[in-house]
PDB file of C-alpha atoms and ligand atoms in Angstrom:
ATOM      1  CA  UNK A  10       0.000   0.000   0.000  1.00 94.00           C
ATOM      2  CA  UNK A  11       1.275   3.480  -0.919  1.00 97.00           C
ATOM      3  CA  UNK A  12       0.654   6.480   1.300  1.00 97.00           C
ATOM      4  CA  UNK A  13       1.090  10.200   0.702  1.00 97.00           C
ATOM      5  CA  UNK A  14       0.247  13.389   2.565  1.00 97.00           C
ATOM      6  CA  UNK A  15      -1.895  15.599   0.312  1.00 96.00           C
ATOM      7  CA  UNK A  16      -2.359  18.595   2.609  1.00 95.00           C
ATOM      8  CA  UNK A  17      -2.550  19.246   6.353  1.00 95.00           C
ATOM      9  CA  UNK A  18      -4.340  16.258   7.910  1.00 97.00           C
ATOM     10  CA  UNK A  19      -5.249  14.843   4.482  1.00 98.00           C
ATOM     11  CA  UNK A  20      -3.764  11.542   3.333  1.00 98.00           C
ATOM     12  CA  UNK A  21      -4.047   9.404   0.238  1.00 98.00           C
ATOM     13  CA  UNK A  22      -3.646   5.621   0.056  1.00 98.00           C
ATOM     14  CA  UNK A  23      -3.243   3.403  -2.981  1.00 98.00           C
ATOM     15  CA  UNK A  24      -3.564  -0.363  -3.254  1.00 97.00           C
ATOM     16  CA  UNK A  25      -0.573  -2.416  -4.398  1.00 95.00           C
ATOM     17  CA  UNK A  26      -2.774  -5.470  -4.775  1.00 93.00           C
ATOM     18  CA  UNK A  27      -5.601  -4.511  -7.104  1.00 91.00           C
ATOM     19  CA  UNK A  28      -6.010  -1.908  -9.865  1.00 93.00           C
ATOM     20  CA  UNK A  29      -4.315   0.932  -7.970  1.00 96.00           C
ATOM     21  CA  UNK A  30      -7.529   1.630  -6.043  1.00 97.00           C
ATOM     22  CA  UNK A  31      -7.278   4.726  -3.850  1.00 98.00           C
ATOM     23  CA  UNK A  32      -8.730   5.808  -0.516  1.00 98.00           C
ATOM     24  CA  UNK A  33      -8.396   8.938   1.608  1.00 98.00           C
ATOM     25  CA  UNK A  34      -8.314  10.189   5.174  1.00 98.00           C
ATOM     26  CA  UNK A  35      -9.136  13.625   6.547  1.00 98.00           C
ATOM     27  CA  UNK A  36      -8.094  13.844  10.183  1.00 98.00           C
ATOM     28  CA  UNK A  37      -9.338  16.501  12.600  1.00 97.00           C
ATOM     29  CA  UNK A  38      -8.314  17.043  16.235  1.00 97.00           C
ATOM     30  CA  UNK A  39     -10.771  14.490  17.633  1.00 97.00           C
ATOM     31  CA  UNK A  40     -11.626  12.084  14.863  1.00 98.00           C
ATOM     32  CA  UNK A  41     -11.092  11.206  11.216  1.00 98.00           C
ATOM     33  CA  UNK A  42     -13.171  10.662   8.094  1.00 98.00           C
ATOM     34  CA  UNK A  43     -12.226   7.875   5.694  1.00 98.00           C
ATOM     35  CA  UNK A  44     -13.119   8.166   2.021  1.00 98.00           C
ATOM     36  CA  UNK A  45     -13.547   4.661   0.586  1.00 98.00           C
ATOM     37  CA  UNK A  46     -11.882   1.475   1.741  1.00 98.00           C
ATOM     38  CA  UNK A  47      -9.203  -0.538  -0.040  1.00 97.00           C
ATOM     39  CA  UNK A  48      -9.837  -3.725  -2.061  1.00 95.00           C
ATOM     40  CA  UNK A  49      -8.327  -6.262   0.341  1.00 95.00           C
ATOM     41  CA  UNK A  50      -8.822  -6.508   4.144  1.00 96.00           C
ATOM     42  CA  UNK A  51      -5.105  -6.343   4.914  1.00 96.00           C
ATOM     43  CA  UNK A  52      -4.695  -2.948   3.227  1.00 97.00           C
ATOM     44  CA  UNK A  53      -7.824  -1.452   4.794  1.00 98.00           C
ATOM     45  CA  UNK A  54      -6.603  -2.611   8.213  1.00 98.00           C
ATOM     46  CA  UNK A  55      -3.186  -1.041   7.558  1.00 98.00           C
ATOM     47  CA  UNK A  56      -4.877   2.240   6.711  1.00 98.00           C
ATOM     48  CA  UNK A  57      -6.898   2.064   9.937  1.00 98.00           C
ATOM     49  CA  UNK A  58      -3.762   1.289  11.962  1.00 98.00           C
ATOM     50  CA  UNK A  59      -2.038   4.356  10.481  1.00 98.00           C
ATOM     51  CA  UNK A  60      -4.985   6.586  11.489  1.00 98.00           C
ATOM     52  CA  UNK A  61      -5.250   5.171  15.008  1.00 98.00           C
ATOM     53  CA  UNK A  62      -1.544   4.803  15.778  1.00 98.00           C
ATOM     54  CA  UNK A  63       0.139   7.632  13.849  1.00 98.00           C
ATOM     55  CA  UNK A  64      -2.605  10.247  13.670  1.00 98.00           C
ATOM     56  CA  UNK A  65      -3.946   9.065  17.045  1.00 98.00           C
ATOM     57  CA  UNK A  66      -7.631   9.598  16.298  1.00 98.00           C
ATOM     58  CA  UNK A  67     -10.516   7.164  15.826  1.00 98.00           C
ATOM     59  CA  UNK A  68     -12.456   6.896  12.557  1.00 98.00           C
ATOM     60  CA  UNK A  69     -15.855   8.507  13.072  1.00 98.00           C
ATOM     61  CA  UNK A  70     -17.176   8.408   9.495  1.00 98.00           C
ATOM     62  CA  UNK A  71     -16.545   6.285   6.409  1.00 98.00           C
ATOM     63  CA  UNK A  72     -17.803   7.716   3.125  1.00 98.00           C
ATOM     64  CA  UNK A  73     -18.648   5.252   0.329  1.00 98.00           C
ATOM     65  CA  UNK A  74     -18.224   7.109  -2.976  1.00 98.00           C
ATOM     66  CA  UNK A  75     -20.172   4.377  -4.791  1.00 98.00           C
ATOM     67  CA  UNK A  76     -21.277   0.773  -4.331  1.00 97.00           C
ATOM     68  CA  UNK A  77     -18.459  -1.059  -6.154  1.00 97.00           C
ATOM     69  CA  UNK A  78     -16.809  -3.795  -4.070  1.00 96.00           C
ATOM     70  CA  UNK A  79     -13.247  -2.529  -4.514  1.00 95.00           C
ATOM     71  CA  UNK A  80     -14.235   0.737  -2.758  1.00 97.00           C
ATOM     72  CA  UNK A  81     -16.919  -0.286  -0.250  1.00 97.00           C
ATOM     73  CA  UNK A  82     -16.305  -3.789   1.062  1.00 97.00           C
ATOM     74  CA  UNK A  83     -13.991  -2.598   3.823  1.00 98.00           C
ATOM     75  CA  UNK A  84     -16.857  -0.960   5.765  1.00 98.00           C
ATOM     76  CA  UNK A  85     -16.846  -3.878   8.217  1.00 98.00           C
ATOM     77  CA  UNK A  86     -13.337  -2.964   9.392  1.00 98.00           C
ATOM     78  CA  UNK A  87     -14.606   0.273  10.962  1.00 98.00           C
ATOM     79  CA  UNK A  88     -17.104  -1.140  13.449  1.00 96.00           C
ATOM     80  CA  UNK A  89     -17.585   2.099  15.426  1.00 93.00           C
ATOM     81  CA  UNK A  90     -17.974   4.366  12.404  1.00 98.00           C
ATOM     82  CA  UNK A  91     -21.040   5.798  10.714  1.00 98.00           C
ATOM     83  CA  UNK A  92     -21.067   4.910   7.014  1.00 98.00           C
ATOM     84  CA  UNK A  93     -22.247   7.715   4.697  1.00 98.00           C
ATOM     85  CA  UNK A  94     -23.272   7.470   1.031  1.00 98.00           C
ATOM     86  CA  UNK A  95     -25.809   8.496  -1.555  1.00 98.00           C
ATOM     87  CA  UNK A  96     -29.203   6.826  -1.036  1.00 98.00           C
ATOM     88  CA  UNK A  97     -28.821   4.955  -4.359  1.00 98.00           C
ATOM     89  CA  UNK A  98     -25.470   3.577  -3.144  1.00 98.00           C
ATOM     90  CA  UNK A  99     -27.141   2.045  -0.099  1.00 98.00           C
ATOM     91  CA  UNK A 100     -29.942   0.627  -2.281  1.00 98.00           C
ATOM     92  CA  UNK A 101     -27.460  -0.916  -4.734  1.00 98.00           C
ATOM     93  CA  UNK A 102     -25.358  -2.443  -1.951  1.00 98.00           C
ATOM     94  CA  UNK A 103     -28.446  -4.073  -0.475  1.00 98.00           C
ATOM     95  CA  UNK A 104     -29.650  -5.243  -3.878  1.00 98.00           C
ATOM     96  CA  UNK A 105     -26.373  -6.524  -5.374  1.00 97.00           C
ATOM     97  CA  UNK A 106     -23.987  -7.002  -2.444  1.00 97.00           C
ATOM     98  CA  UNK A 107     -25.020 -10.393  -1.016  1.00 98.00           C
ATOM     99  CA  UNK A 108     -24.840 -12.351  -4.286  1.00 97.00           C
ATOM    100  CA  UNK A 109     -21.599 -10.746  -5.434  1.00 96.00           C
ATOM    101  CA  UNK A 110     -19.961 -11.303  -2.038  1.00 97.00           C
ATOM    102  CA  UNK A 111     -21.135 -14.904  -2.126  1.00 97.00           C
ATOM    103  CA  UNK A 112     -19.469 -15.549  -5.476  1.00 96.00           C
ATOM    104  CA  UNK A 113     -16.306 -13.641  -4.470  1.00 95.00           C
ATOM    105  CA  UNK A 114     -16.003 -15.772  -1.323  1.00 96.00           C
ATOM    106  CA  UNK A 115     -16.300 -18.960  -3.388  1.00 96.00           C
ATOM    107  CA  UNK A 116     -13.494 -17.806  -5.687  1.00 94.00           C
ATOM    108  CA  UNK A 117     -11.095 -16.395  -3.111  1.00 92.00           C
ATOM    109  CA  UNK A 118     -10.750 -17.146   0.623  1.00 91.00           C
ATOM    110  CA  UNK A 119      -9.465 -13.568   1.015  1.00 89.00           C
ATOM    111  CA  UNK A 120     -13.076 -12.365   1.024  1.00 93.00           C
ATOM    112  CA  UNK A 121     -14.185 -14.654   3.870  1.00 94.00           C
ATOM    113  CA  UNK A 122     -13.382 -11.931   6.402  1.00 94.00           C
ATOM    114  CA  UNK A 123     -15.772  -9.516   4.696  1.00 96.00           C
ATOM    115  CA  UNK A 124     -19.200  -8.781   6.095  1.00 97.00           C
ATOM    116  CA  UNK A 125     -21.440  -6.352   4.286  1.00 98.00           C
ATOM    117  CA  UNK A 126     -22.127  -3.222   6.311  1.00 98.00           C
ATOM    118  CA  UNK A 127     -24.593  -0.923   4.575  1.00 98.00           C
ATOM    119  CA  UNK A 128     -24.483   2.875   4.844  1.00 98.00           C
ATOM    120  CA  UNK A 129     -26.188   4.239   7.966  1.00 98.00           C
ATOM    121  CA  UNK A 130     -26.656   7.793   6.751  1.00 98.00           C
ATOM    122  CA  UNK A 131     -27.574   8.803   3.214  1.00 98.00           C
ATOM    123  CA  UNK A 132     -28.486  11.844   1.151  1.00 97.00           C
ATOM    124  CA  UNK A 133     -30.633  11.963  -1.908  1.00 94.00           C
ATOM    125  CA  UNK A 134     -30.556  15.344  -3.566  1.00 89.00           C
ATOM    126  CA  UNK A 135     -28.367  18.420  -3.212  1.00 90.00           C
ATOM    127  CA  UNK A 136     -25.130  18.329  -1.235  1.00 95.00           C
ATOM    128  CA  UNK A 137     -24.146  17.203   2.198  1.00 97.00           C
ATOM    129  CA  UNK A 138     -21.412  18.833   4.237  1.00 96.00           C
ATOM    130  CA  UNK A 139     -19.277  17.574   7.027  1.00 97.00           C
ATOM    131  CA  UNK A 140     -17.006  19.666   9.217  1.00 97.00           C
ATOM    132  CA  UNK A 141     -13.725  18.022  10.249  1.00 97.00           C
ATOM    133  CA  UNK A 142     -11.794  20.356  12.530  1.00 95.00           C
ATOM    134  CA  UNK A 143     -11.398  23.540  10.490  1.00 94.00           C
ATOM    135  CA  UNK A 144     -12.096  21.881   7.173  1.00 97.00           C
ATOM    136  CA  UNK A 145     -15.399  21.666   5.380  1.00 98.00           C
ATOM    137  CA  UNK A 146     -16.073  18.603   3.265  1.00 98.00           C
ATOM    138  CA  UNK A 147     -18.767  18.889   0.601  1.00 98.00           C
ATOM    139  CA  UNK A 148     -20.263  15.642  -0.686  1.00 98.00           C
ATOM    140  CA  UNK A 149     -22.082  15.924  -4.007  1.00 98.00           C
ATOM    141  CA  UNK A 150     -23.406  13.734  -6.817  1.00 98.00           C
ATOM    142  CA  UNK A 151     -21.048  12.965  -9.687  1.00 98.00           C
ATOM    143  CA  UNK A 152     -22.887  10.284 -11.680  1.00 98.00           C
ATOM    144  CA  UNK A 153     -21.779   8.634 -14.922  1.00 98.00           C
ATOM    145  CA  UNK A 154     -19.331   5.928 -13.853  1.00 98.00           C
ATOM    146  CA  UNK A 155     -22.226   4.697 -11.737  1.00 97.00           C
ATOM    147  CA  UNK A 156     -25.591   6.188 -10.934  1.00 97.00           C
ATOM    148  CA  UNK A 157     -24.842   6.487  -7.212  1.00 98.00           C
ATOM    149  CA  UNK A 158     -21.423   8.152  -7.542  1.00 98.00           C
ATOM    150  CA  UNK A 159     -20.415  11.033  -5.277  1.00 98.00           C
ATOM    151  CA  UNK A 160     -17.235  13.083  -4.946  1.00 98.00           C
ATOM    152  CA  UNK A 161     -15.887  14.943  -1.942  1.00 98.00           C
ATOM    153  CA  UNK A 162     -14.437  18.455  -2.109  1.00 98.00           C
ATOM    154  CA  UNK A 163     -12.253  19.695   0.720  1.00 98.00           C
ATOM    155  CA  UNK A 164     -13.242  23.325   0.380  1.00 97.00           C
ATOM    156  CA  UNK A 165     -10.272  25.010   2.075  1.00 97.00           C
ATOM    157  CA  UNK A 166      -7.659  22.891   0.277  1.00 97.00           C
ATOM    158  CA  UNK A 167      -9.444  22.710  -3.130  1.00 98.00           C
ATOM    159  CA  UNK A 168      -8.708  18.983  -3.141  1.00 98.00           C
ATOM    160  CA  UNK A 169     -11.322  16.841  -4.876  1.00 98.00           C
ATOM    161  CA  UNK A 170     -11.686  13.169  -4.068  1.00 98.00           C
ATOM    162  CA  UNK A 171     -13.411  12.405  -7.372  1.00 98.00           C
ATOM    163  CA  UNK A 172     -13.493   8.617  -6.919  1.00 98.00           C
ATOM    164  CA  UNK A 173     -14.302   6.689 -10.118  1.00 98.00           C
ATOM    165  CA  UNK A 174     -15.792   9.768 -11.788  1.00 98.00           C
ATOM    166  CA  UNK A 175     -12.144  10.480 -12.636  1.00 98.00           C
ATOM    167  CA  UNK A 176     -10.000   7.612 -13.891  1.00 98.00           C
ATOM    168  CA  UNK A 177      -6.954   7.415 -16.174  1.00 97.00           C
ATOM    169  CA  UNK A 178      -9.328   5.709 -18.649  1.00 97.00           C
ATOM    170  CA  UNK A 179     -12.936   6.835 -18.019  1.00 98.00           C
ATOM    171  CA  UNK A 180     -15.228   3.846 -17.404  1.00 98.00           C
ATOM    172  CA  UNK A 181     -19.009   3.901 -17.823  1.00 98.00           C
ATOM    173  CA  UNK A 182     -20.149   0.254 -18.104  1.00 97.00           C
ATOM    174  CA  UNK A 183     -23.533   0.014 -16.318  1.00 96.00           C
ATOM    175  CA  UNK A 184     -23.360   3.800 -15.973  1.00 97.00           C
ATOM    176  CA  UNK A 185     -24.098   6.661 -18.373  1.00 98.00           C
ATOM    177  CA  UNK A 186     -21.544   8.099 -20.795  1.00 98.00           C
ATOM    178  CA  UNK A 187     -23.349  11.437 -21.269  1.00 98.00           C
ATOM    179  CA  UNK A 188     -23.688  11.971 -17.528  1.00 98.00           C
ATOM    180  CA  UNK A 189     -19.993  11.198 -17.144  1.00 98.00           C
ATOM    181  CA  UNK A 190     -19.092  13.865 -19.724  1.00 98.00           C
ATOM    182  CA  UNK A 191     -21.195  16.417 -17.814  1.00 98.00           C
ATOM    183  CA  UNK A 192     -19.624  15.406 -14.504  1.00 98.00           C
ATOM    184  CA  UNK A 193     -16.082  15.742 -15.890  1.00 98.00           C
ATOM    185  CA  UNK A 194     -16.785  19.161 -17.415  1.00 98.00           C
ATOM    186  CA  UNK A 195     -18.190  20.394 -14.098  1.00 98.00           C
ATOM    187  CA  UNK A 196     -14.789  19.805 -12.448  1.00 98.00           C
ATOM    188  CA  UNK A 197     -13.393  22.705 -14.532  1.00 97.00           C
ATOM    189  CA  UNK A 198     -15.324  25.209 -12.421  1.00 95.00           C
ATOM    190  CA  UNK A 199     -14.057  24.071  -9.019  1.00 97.00           C
ATOM    191  CA  UNK A 200     -10.661  25.817  -8.975  1.00 97.00           C
ATOM    192  CA  UNK A 201      -8.864  22.650  -7.911  1.00 98.00           C
ATOM    193  CA  UNK A 202      -5.365  22.072  -6.572  1.00 98.00           C
ATOM    194  CA  UNK A 203      -5.569  18.290  -6.836  1.00 98.00           C
ATOM    195  CA  UNK A 204      -7.872  15.611  -8.133  1.00 98.00           C
ATOM    196  CA  UNK A 205      -7.640  12.289  -6.334  1.00 98.00           C
ATOM    197  CA  UNK A 206      -8.690   9.673  -8.876  1.00 98.00           C
ATOM    198  CA  UNK A 207     -10.514   6.502  -7.781  1.00 98.00           C
ATOM    199  CA  UNK A 208      -7.687   4.477  -9.330  1.00 97.00           C
ATOM    200  CA  UNK A 209      -4.174   5.616 -10.236  1.00 96.00           C
ATOM    201  CA  UNK A 210      -2.184   8.654  -9.191  1.00 96.00           C
ATOM    202  CA  UNK A 211      -3.080  12.097  -7.880  1.00 97.00           C
ATOM    203  CA  UNK A 212      -3.607  14.709 -10.596  1.00 98.00           C
ATOM    204  CA  UNK A 213      -1.752  17.956  -9.880  1.00 97.00           C
ATOM    205  CA  UNK A 214      -3.009  21.482 -10.531  1.00 96.00           C
ATOM    206  CA  UNK A 215      -0.994  22.026 -13.716  1.00 96.00           C
ATOM    207  CA  UNK A 216      -2.356  18.818 -15.256  1.00 97.00           C
ATOM    208  CA  UNK A 217      -6.018  19.132 -14.319  1.00 98.00           C
ATOM    209  CA  UNK A 218      -7.367  21.127 -17.264  1.00 97.00           C
ATOM    210  CA  UNK A 219      -5.633  18.922 -19.840  1.00 97.00           C
ATOM    211  CA  UNK A 220      -6.658  15.690 -18.184  1.00 98.00           C
ATOM    212  CA  UNK A 221     -10.306  16.735 -17.961  1.00 98.00           C
ATOM    213  CA  UNK A 222     -10.206  17.634 -21.661  1.00 98.00           C
ATOM    214  CA  UNK A 223      -8.419  14.381 -22.572  1.00 98.00           C
ATOM    215  CA  UNK A 224     -11.051  12.355 -20.716  1.00 98.00           C
ATOM    216  CA  UNK A 225     -13.949  14.253 -22.313  1.00 98.00           C
ATOM    217  CA  UNK A 226     -12.310  13.832 -25.747  1.00 98.00           C
ATOM    218  CA  UNK A 227     -11.903  10.105 -25.108  1.00 98.00           C
ATOM    219  CA  UNK A 228     -15.587   9.707 -24.292  1.00 98.00           C
ATOM    220  CA  UNK A 229     -16.726  11.810 -27.283  1.00 98.00           C
ATOM    221  CA  UNK A 230     -14.444   9.740 -29.517  1.00 98.00           C
ATOM    222  CA  UNK A 231     -15.843   6.434 -28.230  1.00 98.00           C
ATOM    223  CA  UNK A 232     -19.390   7.702 -28.806  1.00 98.00           C
ATOM    224  CA  UNK A 233     -18.638   8.803 -32.364  1.00 98.00           C
ATOM    225  CA  UNK A 234     -16.827   5.610 -33.332  1.00 98.00           C
ATOM    226  CA  UNK A 235     -19.430   3.294 -31.806  1.00 98.00           C
ATOM    227  CA  UNK A 236     -22.220   5.207 -33.635  1.00 98.00           C
ATOM    228  CA  UNK A 237     -20.287   4.748 -36.896  1.00 97.00           C
ATOM    229  CA  UNK A 238     -19.759   1.033 -36.201  1.00 97.00           C
ATOM    230  CA  UNK A 239     -23.493   0.605 -35.661  1.00 96.00           C
ATOM    231  CA  UNK A 240     -24.060   1.641 -39.295  1.00 95.00           C
ATOM    232  CA  UNK A 241     -21.820  -1.158 -40.619  1.00 93.00           C
ATOM    233  CA  UNK A 242     -23.159  -4.576 -41.660  1.00 91.00           C
ATOM    234  CA  UNK A 243     -21.359  -6.259 -38.800  1.00 94.00           C
ATOM    235  CA  UNK A 244     -20.992  -3.773 -35.935  1.00 95.00           C
ATOM    236  CA  UNK A 245     -19.478  -6.383 -33.605  1.00 95.00           C
ATOM    237  CA  UNK A 246     -16.688  -6.789 -36.155  1.00 94.00           C
ATOM    238  CA  UNK A 247     -16.355  -3.060 -36.804  1.00 93.00           C
ATOM    239  CA  UNK A 248     -15.775  -2.197 -33.135  1.00 96.00           C
ATOM    240  CA  UNK A 249     -12.615  -4.294 -33.124  1.00 94.00           C
ATOM    241  CA  UNK A 250     -10.966  -1.421 -34.978  1.00 94.00           C
ATOM    242  CA  UNK A 251     -11.789   1.027 -32.203  1.00 97.00           C
ATOM    243  CA  UNK A 252      -8.475   0.757 -30.389  1.00 96.00           C
ATOM    244  CA  UNK A 253      -7.698   2.605 -27.190  1.00 96.00           C
ATOM    245  CA  UNK A 254      -4.917   4.496 -29.009  1.00 96.00           C
ATOM    246  CA  UNK A 255      -7.364   5.665 -31.680  1.00 96.00           C
ATOM    247  CA  UNK A 256      -9.301   7.342 -28.839  1.00 97.00           C
ATOM    248  CA  UNK A 257      -6.233   9.076 -27.423  1.00 96.00           C
ATOM    249  CA  UNK A 258      -5.338   6.802 -24.496  1.00 96.00           C
ATOM    250  CA  UNK A 259      -2.530   4.318 -23.905  1.00 91.00           C
ATOM    251  CA  UNK A 260      -3.186   0.630 -23.308  1.00 87.00           C
ATOM    252  CA  UNK A 261      -0.557   0.257 -20.567  1.00 86.00           C
ATOM    253  CA  UNK A 262      -2.553   2.534 -18.240  1.00 87.00           C
ATOM    254  CA  UNK A 263      -3.308   1.043 -14.788  1.00 89.00           C
ATOM    255  CA  UNK A 264      -0.920  -1.840 -15.382  1.00 81.00           C
ATOM    256  CA  UNK A 265      -2.666  -2.954 -18.585  1.00 83.00           C
ATOM    257  CA  UNK A 266      -6.159  -2.746 -17.107  1.00 91.00           C
ATOM    258  CA  UNK A 267      -6.771   0.429 -19.124  1.00 94.00           C
ATOM    259  CA  UNK A 268      -7.207  -1.544 -22.343  1.00 95.00           C
ATOM    260  CA  UNK A 269      -9.697  -3.924 -20.725  1.00 95.00           C
ATOM    261  CA  UNK A 270     -11.708  -0.947 -19.478  1.00 96.00           C
ATOM    262  CA  UNK A 271     -11.666   0.481 -23.006  1.00 97.00           C
ATOM    263  CA  UNK A 272     -12.837  -2.692 -24.780  1.00 97.00           C
ATOM    264  CA  UNK A 273     -15.582  -3.163 -22.167  1.00 97.00           C
ATOM    265  CA  UNK A 274     -16.686   0.455 -22.694  1.00 98.00           C
ATOM    266  CA  UNK A 275     -16.896  -0.031 -26.453  1.00 98.00           C
ATOM    267  CA  UNK A 276     -18.841  -3.284 -26.465  1.00 97.00           C
ATOM    268  CA  UNK A 277     -21.183  -2.158 -23.673  1.00 98.00           C
ATOM    269  CA  UNK A 278     -21.979   1.072 -25.556  1.00 98.00           C
ATOM    270  CA  UNK A 279     -22.550  -0.775 -28.828  1.00 98.00           C
ATOM    271  CA  UNK A 280     -25.087  -3.051 -27.129  1.00 97.00           C
ATOM    272  CA  UNK A 281     -26.767  -0.091 -25.484  1.00 98.00           C
ATOM    273  CA  UNK A 282     -27.092   1.944 -28.691  1.00 98.00           C
ATOM    274  CA  UNK A 283     -28.349  -1.145 -30.575  1.00 97.00           C
ATOM    275  CA  UNK A 284     -30.938  -1.789 -27.884  1.00 97.00           C
ATOM    276  CA  UNK A 285     -32.040   1.863 -27.801  1.00 96.00           C
ATOM    277  CA  UNK A 286     -32.548   1.853 -31.556  1.00 94.00           C
ATOM    278  CA  UNK A 287     -33.989  -1.671 -31.822  1.00 94.00           C
ATOM    279  CA  UNK A 288     -31.119  -2.863 -34.026  1.00 93.00           C
ATOM    280  CA  UNK A 289     -30.270  -6.557 -33.900  1.00 92.00           C
ATOM    281  CA  UNK A 290     -26.526  -7.175 -33.735  1.00 92.00           C
ATOM    282  CA  UNK A 291     -25.550 -10.045 -36.022  1.00 88.00           C
ATOM    283  CA  UNK A 292     -22.736 -12.350 -35.039  1.00 87.00           C
ATOM    284  CA  UNK A 293     -19.495 -11.914 -36.911  1.00 86.00           C
ATOM    285  CA  UNK A 294     -19.424 -14.245 -39.963  1.00 81.00           C
ATOM    286  CA  UNK A 295     -16.645 -16.810 -39.910  1.00 78.00           C
ATOM    287  CA  UNK A 296     -14.839 -15.356 -42.938  1.00 77.00           C
ATOM    288  CA  UNK A 297     -14.504 -12.022 -41.116  1.00 76.00           C
ATOM    289  CA  UNK A 298     -12.774 -13.538 -38.129  1.00 70.00           C
ATOM    290  CA  UNK A 299      -9.044 -13.736 -37.800  1.00 62.00           C
ATOM    291  CA  UNK A 300      -7.427 -17.007 -36.723  1.00 53.00           C
ATOM    292  CA  UNK A 301      -7.015 -15.938 -33.148  1.00 53.00           C
ATOM    293  CA  UNK A 302     -10.742 -15.554 -32.623  1.00 47.00           C
ATOM    294  CA  UNK A 303     -11.725 -18.775 -34.478  1.00 44.00           C
ATOM    295  CA  UNK A 304      -9.326 -20.810 -32.343  1.00 42.00           C
ATOM    296  CA  UNK A 305     -11.110 -19.964 -29.079  1.00 40.00           C
TER     297      UNK A 305
HETATM  298 ZN1   ZN B  23     -16.132   1.842  -9.518  1.00 58.62          ZN
END
């Protein structure tokens, strides 16, 4: 696990184990707020030990930025804390959590320690604010990656914990690409010093404007190319030409995961557009396939 001090009393953590997932801590004089948990129990427990032993405060609140397991399944390691999220996040955890935890536990004994703890306090519309010592945290909706997504702005420091609304390769499977574009553009108006991405490294002030634009351009490019592929005879074949590089991103991002995110984005969006327009997607004819695909 990596750890860095972002500003006074504000720390950032990054998983070494899975997909460079990040989490945050804002510590006040009496207690601390945790933003998201880490993907494996050991790392979440290390983060808690740092807060309790080095910062010498207990964790009073844990904020879940969205319902995804890699950010929210560590709730159970903060037994005294109040868990905060968007109302939809709580609903989705209740609806999807038990079956996905069940299958994760069957695949990997690592997850046997996990118990689902659902958010205790939620908000539905508007913002929510939380005062930690002298700092004001503003929690607000940033949908697109997922419907329930929220980000946290530390007002005094102009540090935004954007969670998965900001990733090195934007990801919108089971979310909404147009909402994500709106969310990203809205970050331009916040006068930010840092953006803490949900995965990957911290974005510094000088890079923010360009990275927002690059992410918006990526999403617009994917939209345009998937729309064009839908007009072809065999859209499922046509989307194979939509490479991550052709949309302005590099495939090595997030230790190679970036390319997987990209191909999932493209095929999910193709299916969505086809469904919206009532177009039936034909399977790729054998003569169109290259050897690699036929062999499988
Ligand atoms: Zn996520």
